[in-house]
Coordinates of C-alpha atoms in Angstrom, one line a residue:
X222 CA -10.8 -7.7 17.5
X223 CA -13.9 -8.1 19.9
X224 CA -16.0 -11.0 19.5
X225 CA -16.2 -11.1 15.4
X226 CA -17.3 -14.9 14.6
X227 CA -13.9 -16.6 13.0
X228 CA -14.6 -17.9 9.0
X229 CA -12.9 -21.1 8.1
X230 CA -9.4 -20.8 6.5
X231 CA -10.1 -22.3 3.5
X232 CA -13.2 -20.1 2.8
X233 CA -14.4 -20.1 -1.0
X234 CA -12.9 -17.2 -2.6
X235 CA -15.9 -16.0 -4.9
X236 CA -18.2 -14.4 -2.1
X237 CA -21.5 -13.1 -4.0
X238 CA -22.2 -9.4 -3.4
X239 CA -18.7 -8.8 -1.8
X240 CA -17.0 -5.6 -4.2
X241 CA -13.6 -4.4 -3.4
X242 CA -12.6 -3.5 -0.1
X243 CA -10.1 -0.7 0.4
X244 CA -9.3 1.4 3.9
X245 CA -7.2 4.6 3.7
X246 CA -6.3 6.4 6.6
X247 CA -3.1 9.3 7.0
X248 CA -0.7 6.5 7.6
X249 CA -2.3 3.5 5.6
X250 CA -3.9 2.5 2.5
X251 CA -5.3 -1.3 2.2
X252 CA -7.4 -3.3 -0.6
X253 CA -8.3 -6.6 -0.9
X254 CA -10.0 -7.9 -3.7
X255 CA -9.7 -9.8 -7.0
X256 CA -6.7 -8.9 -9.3
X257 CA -5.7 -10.6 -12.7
X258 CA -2.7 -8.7 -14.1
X259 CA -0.8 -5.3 -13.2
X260 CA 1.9 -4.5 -15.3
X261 CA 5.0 -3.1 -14.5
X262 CA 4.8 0.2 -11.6
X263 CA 6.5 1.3 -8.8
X264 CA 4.5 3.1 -5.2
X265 CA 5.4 6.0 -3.2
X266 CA 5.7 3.7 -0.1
X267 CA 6.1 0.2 0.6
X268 CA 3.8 -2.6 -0.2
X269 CA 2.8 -6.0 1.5
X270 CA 0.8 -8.5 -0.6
X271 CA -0.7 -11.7 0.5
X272 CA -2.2 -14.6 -1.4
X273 CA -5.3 -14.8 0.4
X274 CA -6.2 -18.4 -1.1
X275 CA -2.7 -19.5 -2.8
X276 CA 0.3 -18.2 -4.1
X277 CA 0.7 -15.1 -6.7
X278 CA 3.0 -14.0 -9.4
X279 CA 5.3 -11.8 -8.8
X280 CA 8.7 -10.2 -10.8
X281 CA 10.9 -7.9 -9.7
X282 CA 12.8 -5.3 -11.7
X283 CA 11.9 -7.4 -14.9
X284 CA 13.2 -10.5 -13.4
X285 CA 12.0 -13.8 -13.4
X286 CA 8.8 -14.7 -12.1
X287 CA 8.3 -15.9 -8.4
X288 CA 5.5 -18.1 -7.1
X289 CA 5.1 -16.6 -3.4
X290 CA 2.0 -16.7 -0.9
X291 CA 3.6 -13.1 1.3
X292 CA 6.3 -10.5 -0.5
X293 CA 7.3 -7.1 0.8
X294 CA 7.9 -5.0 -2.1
X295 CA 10.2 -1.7 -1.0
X296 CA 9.2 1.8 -2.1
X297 CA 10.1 2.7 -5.4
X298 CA 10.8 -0.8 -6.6
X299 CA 9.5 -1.8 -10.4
X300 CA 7.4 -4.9 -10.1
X301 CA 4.4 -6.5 -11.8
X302 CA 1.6 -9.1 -10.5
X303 CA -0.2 -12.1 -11.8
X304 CA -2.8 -12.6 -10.0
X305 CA -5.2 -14.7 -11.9
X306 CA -8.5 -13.2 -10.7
X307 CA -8.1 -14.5 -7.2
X308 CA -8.4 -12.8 -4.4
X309 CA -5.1 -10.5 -2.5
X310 CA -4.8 -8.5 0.1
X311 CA -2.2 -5.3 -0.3
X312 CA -1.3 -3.2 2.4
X313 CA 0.8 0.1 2.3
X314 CA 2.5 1.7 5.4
X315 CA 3.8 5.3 5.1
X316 CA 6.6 6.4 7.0
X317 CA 4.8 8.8 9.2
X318 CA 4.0 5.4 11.2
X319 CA 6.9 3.2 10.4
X320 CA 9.5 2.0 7.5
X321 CA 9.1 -0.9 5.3
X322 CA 11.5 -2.8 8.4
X323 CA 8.2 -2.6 10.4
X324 CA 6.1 -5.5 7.8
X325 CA 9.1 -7.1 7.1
X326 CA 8.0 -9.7 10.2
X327 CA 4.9 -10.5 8.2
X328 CA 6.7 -12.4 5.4
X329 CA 7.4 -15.4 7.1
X330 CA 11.1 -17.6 6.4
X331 CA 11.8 -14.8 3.9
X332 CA 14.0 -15.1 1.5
X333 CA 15.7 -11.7 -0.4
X334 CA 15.9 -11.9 -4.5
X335 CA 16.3 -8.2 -5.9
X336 CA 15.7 -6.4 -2.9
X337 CA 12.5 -7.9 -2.5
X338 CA 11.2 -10.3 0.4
X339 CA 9.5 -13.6 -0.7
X340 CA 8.1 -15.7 1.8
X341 CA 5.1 -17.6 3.9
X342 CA 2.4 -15.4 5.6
X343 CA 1.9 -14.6 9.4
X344 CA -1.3 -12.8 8.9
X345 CA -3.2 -14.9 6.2
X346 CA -6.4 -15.9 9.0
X347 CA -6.8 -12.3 9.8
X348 CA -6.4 -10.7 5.9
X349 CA -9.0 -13.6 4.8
X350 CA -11.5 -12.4 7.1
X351 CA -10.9 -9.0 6.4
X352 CA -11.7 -9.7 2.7
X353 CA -14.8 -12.1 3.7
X354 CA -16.7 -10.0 6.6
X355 CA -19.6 -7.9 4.6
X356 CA -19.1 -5.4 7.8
X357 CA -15.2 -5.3 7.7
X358 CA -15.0 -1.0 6.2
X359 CA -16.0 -0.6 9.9
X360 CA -13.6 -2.6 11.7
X361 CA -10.4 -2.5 9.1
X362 CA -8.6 0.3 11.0
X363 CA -8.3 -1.3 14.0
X364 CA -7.8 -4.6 12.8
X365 CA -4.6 -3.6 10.6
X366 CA -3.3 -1.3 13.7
X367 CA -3.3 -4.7 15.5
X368 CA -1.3 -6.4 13.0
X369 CA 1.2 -3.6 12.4
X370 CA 1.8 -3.2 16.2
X371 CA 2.6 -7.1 16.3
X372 CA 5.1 -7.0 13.1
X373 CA 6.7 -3.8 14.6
X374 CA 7.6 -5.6 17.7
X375 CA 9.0 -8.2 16.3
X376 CA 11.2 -5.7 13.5
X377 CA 14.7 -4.2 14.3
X378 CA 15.7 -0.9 12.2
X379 CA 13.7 2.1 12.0
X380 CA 13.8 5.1 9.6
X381 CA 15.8 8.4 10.4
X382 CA 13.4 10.5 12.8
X383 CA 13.8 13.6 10.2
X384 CA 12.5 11.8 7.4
X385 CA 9.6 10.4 9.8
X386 CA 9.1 14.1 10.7
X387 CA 8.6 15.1 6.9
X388 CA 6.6 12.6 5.5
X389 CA 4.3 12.9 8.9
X390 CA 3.9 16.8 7.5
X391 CA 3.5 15.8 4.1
X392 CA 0.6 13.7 5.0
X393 CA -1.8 15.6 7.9
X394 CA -1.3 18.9 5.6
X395 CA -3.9 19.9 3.2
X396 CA -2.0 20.8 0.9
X397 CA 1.9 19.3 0.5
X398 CA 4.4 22.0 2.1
X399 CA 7.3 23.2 -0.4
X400 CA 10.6 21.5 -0.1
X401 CA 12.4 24.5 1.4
X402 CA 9.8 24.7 4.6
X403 CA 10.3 20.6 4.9
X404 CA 13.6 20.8 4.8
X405 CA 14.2 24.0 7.4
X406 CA 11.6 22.2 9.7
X407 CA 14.1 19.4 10.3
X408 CA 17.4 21.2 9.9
X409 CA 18.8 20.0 6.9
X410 CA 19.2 22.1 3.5
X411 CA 16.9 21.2 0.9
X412 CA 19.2 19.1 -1.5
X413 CA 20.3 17.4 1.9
X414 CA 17.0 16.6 2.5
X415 CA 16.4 15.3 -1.0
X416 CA 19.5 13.1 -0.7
X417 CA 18.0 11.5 2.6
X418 CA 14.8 11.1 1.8
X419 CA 15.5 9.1 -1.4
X420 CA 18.1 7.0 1.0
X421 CA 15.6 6.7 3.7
X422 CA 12.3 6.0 1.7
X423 CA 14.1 4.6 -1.6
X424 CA 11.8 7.2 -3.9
X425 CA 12.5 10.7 -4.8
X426 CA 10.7 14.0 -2.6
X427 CA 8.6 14.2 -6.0
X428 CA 7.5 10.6 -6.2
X429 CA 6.4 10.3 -2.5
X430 CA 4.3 13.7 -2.8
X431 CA 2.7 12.1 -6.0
X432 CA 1.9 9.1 -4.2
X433 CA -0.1 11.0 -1.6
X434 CA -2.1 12.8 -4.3
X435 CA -3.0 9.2 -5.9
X436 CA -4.0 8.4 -2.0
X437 CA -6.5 10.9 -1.2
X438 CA -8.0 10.5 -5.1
X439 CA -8.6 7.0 -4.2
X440 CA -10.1 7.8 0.0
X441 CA -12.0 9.9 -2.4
X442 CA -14.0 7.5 -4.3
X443 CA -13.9 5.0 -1.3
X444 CA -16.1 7.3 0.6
X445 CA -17.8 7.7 -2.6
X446 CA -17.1 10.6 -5.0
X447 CA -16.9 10.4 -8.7
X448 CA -14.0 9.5 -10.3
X449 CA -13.8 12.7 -11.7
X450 CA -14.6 14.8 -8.4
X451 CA -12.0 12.8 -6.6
X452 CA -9.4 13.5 -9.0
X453 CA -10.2 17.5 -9.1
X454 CA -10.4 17.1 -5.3
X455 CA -6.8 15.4 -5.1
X456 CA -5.2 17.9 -7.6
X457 CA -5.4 16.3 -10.7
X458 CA -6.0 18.0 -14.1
X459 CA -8.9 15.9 -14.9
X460 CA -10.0 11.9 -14.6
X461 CA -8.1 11.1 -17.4
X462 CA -5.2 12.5 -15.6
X463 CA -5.8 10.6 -12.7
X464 CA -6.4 7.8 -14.6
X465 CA -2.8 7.6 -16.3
X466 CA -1.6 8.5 -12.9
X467 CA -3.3 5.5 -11.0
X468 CA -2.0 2.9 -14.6
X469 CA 1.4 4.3 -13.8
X470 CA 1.2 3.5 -9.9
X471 CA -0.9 0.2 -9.9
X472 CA -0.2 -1.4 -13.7
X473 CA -3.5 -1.6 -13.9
X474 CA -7.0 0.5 -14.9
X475 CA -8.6 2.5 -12.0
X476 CA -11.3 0.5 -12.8
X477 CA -10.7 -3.1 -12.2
X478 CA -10.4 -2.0 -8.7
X479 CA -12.4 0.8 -7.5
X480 CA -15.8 0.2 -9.2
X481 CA -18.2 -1.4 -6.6
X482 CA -15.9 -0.4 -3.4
X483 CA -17.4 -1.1 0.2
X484 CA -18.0 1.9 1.7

């Protein structure tokens, strides 16, 4: 972390000139920024959202709404978010570096409804500053690696090595290998593998490979493409495409997120 001043904890939340802030890298994808409402979606991988200045709506599965400053939201899980136009902070891990076991440590006294963890935060100082630092596109990486590698410590369970050797393929490669290939690279047959992987990540093969197109259309626009030459870049039929794609993943519009990004 170096020798970065420390901001007070209870910073204002409105911080003029500050757009979102998102940091995508092959194993994780971050934002922090103002949210009001997403509607109900599910995501490729798992999710971690912090409060950054109070507690957050949350339901799960069409349940009834939580008030909660951390949740851990597990892959494939239908939820929605009320926001209220303060800040959040929402941090995705793929498998290729660890399973959803490995943020669990960041929602602190958890408590399980649904599948879903509900708790306090560990992290809230550092995912504040993150959000308040003008400079913090450069340092995000490491900072996140930092807080990951103290979670992981303190987690149990890990994913089945196969299914960390699959998704690590699907995510360095260009362009997503075909099932068969996947599945002979591990040694399983391919409707094994499709068993296990659902099992393992709690989405389908087909859902996970979606959520890594949506990924590199939004490290797309982050480094600053259109939004319709990232979505031709990621594989998408057009920006409409991509933009029924990213309502379906987030609940929300493309927009309300990744106009005005920090690059």
């Amino acid at each position: 972390m170096g020798t970065r001043p420390r901001l007070y904890e209870r910073a204002a939340p409105g911080i003029a000139g500050l757009g979102p802030l998102w940091f995508l890298d092959a194993g994780r994808t971050f934002f922090a920024g103002p949210l009001i409402y997403n509607a109900p979606h599910q995501h490729g991988a798992p999710v971690f959202l912090a409060g950054l200045y109070g507690p957050f709506g949350l339901r799960i599965q069409g349940g009834s709404w939580q008030a909660c400053r951390t949740a851990l939201v597990p892959a494939g899980m239908v939820h929605e978010l009320d926001v209220g136009g303060e800040p959040i902070a929402v941090f995705y891990l793929e498998p290729s570096v660890d399973g959803a076991h490995a943020l669990a440590p960041l929602v602190a006294n958890a408590r399980e409804e649904q599948g879903a963890l509900f708790g306090a935060g560990t992290a809230l100082p550092l995912l504040r500053e993150l959000w308040e630092a003008p400079d913090a596109a450069g340092w995000a990486g490491e900072a996140l690696a930092d807080m990951v590698d103290v979670s992981r410590r303190r987690a149990r369970a890990g994913l089945d090595p196969r299914i960390q050797r699959v998704a690590a393929a699907m995510t360095d490669a260009e362009r997503v290998p075909e099932l068969a290939a996947l599945a002979h690279k591990v040694g399983l047959s391919p409707s094994r593998l499709q068993h296990l992987f659902t099992a393992e990540m709690g989405v389908p093969f087909r859902r996970y490979r979606a959520w890594g197109r949506m990924r590199r259309a939004i490290a797309e626009i982050a480094d600053g493409s259109s939004f319709t030459a990232a979505a031709h870049a990621a594989g998408f039929a057009d920006q409409a495409h991509f933009t029924h794609d990213f309502r379906r993943t987030f609940g929300a519009a493309p927009s309300q997120s990744l106009r005005g990004v920090r690059l």
